[in-house]
Short mmCIF file of C-alpha atoms and ligand atoms in Angstrom, two decimals:
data_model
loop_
_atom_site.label_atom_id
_atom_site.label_comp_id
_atom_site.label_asym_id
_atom_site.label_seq_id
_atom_site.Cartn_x
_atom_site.Cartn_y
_atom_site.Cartn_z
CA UNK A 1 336.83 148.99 37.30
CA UNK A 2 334.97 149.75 33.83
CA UNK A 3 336.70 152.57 32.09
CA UNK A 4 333.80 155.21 31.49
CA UNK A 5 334.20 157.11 27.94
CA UNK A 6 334.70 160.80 27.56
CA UNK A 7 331.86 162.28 26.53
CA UNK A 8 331.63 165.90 24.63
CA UNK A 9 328.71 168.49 24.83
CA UNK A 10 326.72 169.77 21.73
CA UNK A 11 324.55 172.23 21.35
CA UNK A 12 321.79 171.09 19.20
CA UNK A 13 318.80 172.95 17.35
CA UNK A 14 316.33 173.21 14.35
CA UNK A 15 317.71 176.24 12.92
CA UNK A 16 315.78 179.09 11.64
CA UNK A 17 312.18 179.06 11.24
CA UNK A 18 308.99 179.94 12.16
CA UNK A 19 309.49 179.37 15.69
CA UNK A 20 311.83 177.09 17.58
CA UNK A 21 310.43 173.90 16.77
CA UNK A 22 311.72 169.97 16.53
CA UNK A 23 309.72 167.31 14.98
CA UNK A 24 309.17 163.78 15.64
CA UNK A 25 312.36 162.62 13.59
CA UNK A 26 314.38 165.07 14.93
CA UNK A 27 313.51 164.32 18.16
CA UNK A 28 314.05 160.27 17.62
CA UNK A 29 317.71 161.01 16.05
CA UNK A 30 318.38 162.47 19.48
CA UNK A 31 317.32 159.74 21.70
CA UNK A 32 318.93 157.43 19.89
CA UNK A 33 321.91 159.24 20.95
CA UNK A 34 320.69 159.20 24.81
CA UNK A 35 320.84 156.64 27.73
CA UNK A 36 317.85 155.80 28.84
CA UNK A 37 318.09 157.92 32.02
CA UNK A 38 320.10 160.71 30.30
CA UNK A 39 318.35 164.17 29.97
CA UNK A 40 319.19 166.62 27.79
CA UNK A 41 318.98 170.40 28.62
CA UNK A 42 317.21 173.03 27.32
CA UNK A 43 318.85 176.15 27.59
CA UNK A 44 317.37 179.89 27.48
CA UNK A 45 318.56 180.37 24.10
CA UNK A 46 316.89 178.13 21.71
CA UNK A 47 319.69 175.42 21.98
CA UNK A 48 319.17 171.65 23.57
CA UNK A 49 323.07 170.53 25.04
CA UNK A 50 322.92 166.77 24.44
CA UNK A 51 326.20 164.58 25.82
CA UNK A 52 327.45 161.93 23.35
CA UNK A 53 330.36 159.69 23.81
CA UNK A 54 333.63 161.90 22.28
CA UNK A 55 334.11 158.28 19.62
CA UNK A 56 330.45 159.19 18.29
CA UNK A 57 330.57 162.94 17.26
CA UNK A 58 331.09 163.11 13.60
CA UNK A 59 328.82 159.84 13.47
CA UNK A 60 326.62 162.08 15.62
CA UNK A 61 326.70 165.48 14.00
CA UNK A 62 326.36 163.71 9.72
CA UNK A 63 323.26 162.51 11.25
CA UNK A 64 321.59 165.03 12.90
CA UNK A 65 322.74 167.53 9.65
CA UNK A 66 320.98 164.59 8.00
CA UNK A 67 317.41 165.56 10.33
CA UNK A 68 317.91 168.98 9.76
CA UNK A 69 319.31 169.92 13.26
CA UNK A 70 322.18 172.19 13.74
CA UNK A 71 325.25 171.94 15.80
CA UNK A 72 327.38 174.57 17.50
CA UNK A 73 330.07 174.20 19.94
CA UNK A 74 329.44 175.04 23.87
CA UNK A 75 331.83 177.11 25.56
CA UNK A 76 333.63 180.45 24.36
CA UNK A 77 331.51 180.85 20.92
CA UNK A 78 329.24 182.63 19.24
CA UNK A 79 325.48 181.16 19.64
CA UNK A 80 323.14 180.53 17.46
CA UNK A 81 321.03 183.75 16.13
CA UNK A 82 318.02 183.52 18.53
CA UNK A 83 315.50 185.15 16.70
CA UNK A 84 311.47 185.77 17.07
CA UNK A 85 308.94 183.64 15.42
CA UNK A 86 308.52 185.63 11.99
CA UNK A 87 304.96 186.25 12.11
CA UNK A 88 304.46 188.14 9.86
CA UNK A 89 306.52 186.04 6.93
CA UNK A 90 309.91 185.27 6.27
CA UNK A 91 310.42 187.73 3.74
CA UNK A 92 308.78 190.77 5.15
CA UNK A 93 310.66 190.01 8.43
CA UNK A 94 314.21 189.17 7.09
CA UNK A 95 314.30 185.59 7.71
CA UNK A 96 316.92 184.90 4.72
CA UNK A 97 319.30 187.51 6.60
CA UNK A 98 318.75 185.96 9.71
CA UNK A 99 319.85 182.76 8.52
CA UNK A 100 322.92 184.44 6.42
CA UNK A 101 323.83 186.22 9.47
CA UNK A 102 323.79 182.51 11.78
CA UNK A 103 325.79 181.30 9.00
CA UNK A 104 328.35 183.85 8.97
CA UNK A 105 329.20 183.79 12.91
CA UNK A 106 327.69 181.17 14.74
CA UNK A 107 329.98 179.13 16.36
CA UNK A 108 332.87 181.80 15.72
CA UNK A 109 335.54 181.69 18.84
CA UNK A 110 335.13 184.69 21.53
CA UNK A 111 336.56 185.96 24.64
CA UNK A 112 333.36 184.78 25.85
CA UNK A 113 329.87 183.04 25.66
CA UNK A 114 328.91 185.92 22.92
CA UNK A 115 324.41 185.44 22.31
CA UNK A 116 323.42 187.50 18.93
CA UNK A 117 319.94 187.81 18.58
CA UNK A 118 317.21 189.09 16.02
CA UNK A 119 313.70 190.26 15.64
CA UNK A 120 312.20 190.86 12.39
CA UNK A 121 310.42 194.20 13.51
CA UNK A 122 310.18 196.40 16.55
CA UNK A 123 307.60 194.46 18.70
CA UNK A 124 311.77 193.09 19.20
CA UNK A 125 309.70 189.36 20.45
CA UNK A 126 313.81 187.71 20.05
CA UNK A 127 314.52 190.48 22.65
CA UNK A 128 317.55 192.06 20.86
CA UNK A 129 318.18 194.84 22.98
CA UNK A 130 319.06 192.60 26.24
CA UNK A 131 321.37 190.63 24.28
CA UNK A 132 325.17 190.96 23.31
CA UNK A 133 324.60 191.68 20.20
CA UNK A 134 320.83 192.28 18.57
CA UNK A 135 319.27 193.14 15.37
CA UNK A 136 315.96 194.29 14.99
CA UNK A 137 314.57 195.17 11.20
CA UNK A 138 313.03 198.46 11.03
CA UNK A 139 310.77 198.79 7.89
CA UNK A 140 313.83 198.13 5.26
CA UNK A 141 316.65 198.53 7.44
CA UNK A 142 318.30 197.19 10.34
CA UNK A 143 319.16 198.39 13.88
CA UNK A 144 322.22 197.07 14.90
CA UNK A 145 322.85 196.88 18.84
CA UNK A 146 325.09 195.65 21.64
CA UNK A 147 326.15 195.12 25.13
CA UNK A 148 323.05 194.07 26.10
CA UNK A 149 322.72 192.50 29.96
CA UNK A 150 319.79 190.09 30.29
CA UNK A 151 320.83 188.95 33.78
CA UNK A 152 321.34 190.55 37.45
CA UNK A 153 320.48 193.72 38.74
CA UNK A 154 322.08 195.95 36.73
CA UNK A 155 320.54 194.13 33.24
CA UNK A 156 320.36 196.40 31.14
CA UNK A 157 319.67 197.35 27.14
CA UNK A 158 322.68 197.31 24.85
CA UNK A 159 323.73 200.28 23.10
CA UNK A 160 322.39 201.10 19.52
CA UNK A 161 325.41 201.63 17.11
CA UNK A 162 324.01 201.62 13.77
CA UNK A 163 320.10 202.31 12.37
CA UNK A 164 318.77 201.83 8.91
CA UNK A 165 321.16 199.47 7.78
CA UNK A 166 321.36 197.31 4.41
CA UNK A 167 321.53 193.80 4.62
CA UNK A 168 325.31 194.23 3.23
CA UNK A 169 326.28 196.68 5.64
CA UNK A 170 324.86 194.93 8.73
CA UNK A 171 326.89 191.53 7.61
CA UNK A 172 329.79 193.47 7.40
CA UNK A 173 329.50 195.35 10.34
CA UNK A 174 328.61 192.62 12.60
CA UNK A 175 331.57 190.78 11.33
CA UNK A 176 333.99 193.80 12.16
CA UNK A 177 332.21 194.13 15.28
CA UNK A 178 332.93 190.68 16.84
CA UNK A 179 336.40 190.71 15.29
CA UNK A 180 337.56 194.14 17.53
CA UNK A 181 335.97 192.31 20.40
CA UNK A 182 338.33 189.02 19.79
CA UNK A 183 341.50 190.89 19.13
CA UNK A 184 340.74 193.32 21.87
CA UNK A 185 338.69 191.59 24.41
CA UNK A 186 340.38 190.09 27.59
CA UNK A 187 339.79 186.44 28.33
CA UNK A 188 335.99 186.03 29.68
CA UNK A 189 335.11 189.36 29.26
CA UNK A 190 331.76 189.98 28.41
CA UNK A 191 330.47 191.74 25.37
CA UNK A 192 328.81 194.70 27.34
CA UNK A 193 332.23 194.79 29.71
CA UNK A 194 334.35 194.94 26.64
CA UNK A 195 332.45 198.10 25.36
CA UNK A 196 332.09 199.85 28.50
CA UNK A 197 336.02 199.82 28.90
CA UNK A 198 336.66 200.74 24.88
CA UNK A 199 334.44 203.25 24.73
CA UNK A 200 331.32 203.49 21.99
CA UNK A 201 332.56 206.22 20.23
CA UNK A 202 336.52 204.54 20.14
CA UNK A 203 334.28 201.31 18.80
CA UNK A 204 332.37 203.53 16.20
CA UNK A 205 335.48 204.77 15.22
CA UNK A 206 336.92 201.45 14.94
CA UNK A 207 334.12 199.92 12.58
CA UNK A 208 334.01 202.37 10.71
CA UNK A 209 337.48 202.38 10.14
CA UNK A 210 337.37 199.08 9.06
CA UNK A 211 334.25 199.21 6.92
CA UNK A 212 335.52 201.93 5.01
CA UNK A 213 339.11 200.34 3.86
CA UNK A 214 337.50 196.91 2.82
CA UNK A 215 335.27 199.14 0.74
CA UNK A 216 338.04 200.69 -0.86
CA UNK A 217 339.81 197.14 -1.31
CA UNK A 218 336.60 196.11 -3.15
CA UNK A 219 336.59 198.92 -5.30
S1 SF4 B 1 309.25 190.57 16.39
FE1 SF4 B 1 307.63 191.18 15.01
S2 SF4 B 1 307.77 189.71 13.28
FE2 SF4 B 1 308.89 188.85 14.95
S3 SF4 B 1 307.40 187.51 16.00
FE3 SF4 B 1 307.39 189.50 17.06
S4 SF4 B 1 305.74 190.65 16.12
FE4 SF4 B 1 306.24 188.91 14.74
#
């Protein structure tokens, strides 16, 4: 019998932009990558998962980096910043923080499946309150949210933690913020789980904690 090679998962996308688009090039990298009766999947946040044989990846991920697609790991991670379409231009809407932001903790490990999302004013068209974490820009500042629950009956918006935030602060805080939820978070628990059983306040307390001595180690 023919011995079938492992295959790994990736989750593939444009990055950030105006919209969530892929062009022909992008598109033609990926097939080549693809059996012809392969399909690859789109999922509900912004990401294609494409199979490729396990020998292929780095070959796999140079050249895609080399199309301008991004790769993130599947599985207990943080996804890729879904964001809105920045209608009303990159700068006015934060698109350079958005793309910091990805930077800074896509693909970090979680407890769980962690989606961050962000909208670059209040219409909120990335839908950042139903998310685990969101971000929505408010005039200068941002709104930082979480525990968000998109799906089942009981979905439901997260919880605002933090308003009128500078660009600095909301990197910072973010980063704080999914690093009590890995030290503290049990194996699979979601986001809006987690901060139902700490508390908001206790996790208030806890950033702020935090923020405050790395400000005085900076000093
Ligand atoms: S959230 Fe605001 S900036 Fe972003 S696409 Fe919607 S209306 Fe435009």
């Amino acid at each position: 019998m023919e011995a079938t090679e492992k295959t790994i998962k990736l989750a593939v996308n444009g990055g950030i932009d105006f919209g969530s688009k892929l062009n022909a090039k992008q598109l033609i990298i990926l097939a080549k990558y693809l059996e012809e009766d392969q399909e690859l999947e789109l999922t509900t946040f912004q990401q294609l998962y494409i199979e490729i044989p396990e020998s292929r990846k780095e070959e796999a991920i140079a050249e895609f980096a080399q199309a301008g697609l991004s790769c993130y790991p599947v599985g207990s991670f943080v996804k890729s910043l879904r964001t809105c379409n920045f209608c009303k231009g990159a700068e006015e809407e934060g698109m350079p923080v958005a793309i910091d932001l990805n930077k800074r903790i896509a693909g970090k490990p979680v407890p769980f499946t962690l989606k961050p999302a962000y909208t670059g004013c209040p219409v909120g068209c990335g839908e950042p309150l139903i998310n685990d974490i969101g971000i929505m820009k408010v005039k200068d500042g941002y709104s930082l949210y979480a525990g968000g629950k998109s799906k089942g009956q009981d979905a439901r918006p997260g919880t605002l933690l933090y308003e009128q935030l500078t660009q600095d602060e909301l990197y910072q805080k973010v980063d704080i913020l999914i690093d009590i939820y890995n030290e503290n978070g049990k194996k699979r628990e979601p986001v809006h789980k987690f901060i139902a059983q700490f508390g908001k306040s206790e996790l208030l307390e806890m950033i702020n904690a935090v923020f405050q001595s790395k400000k005085q180690d900076d000093l």
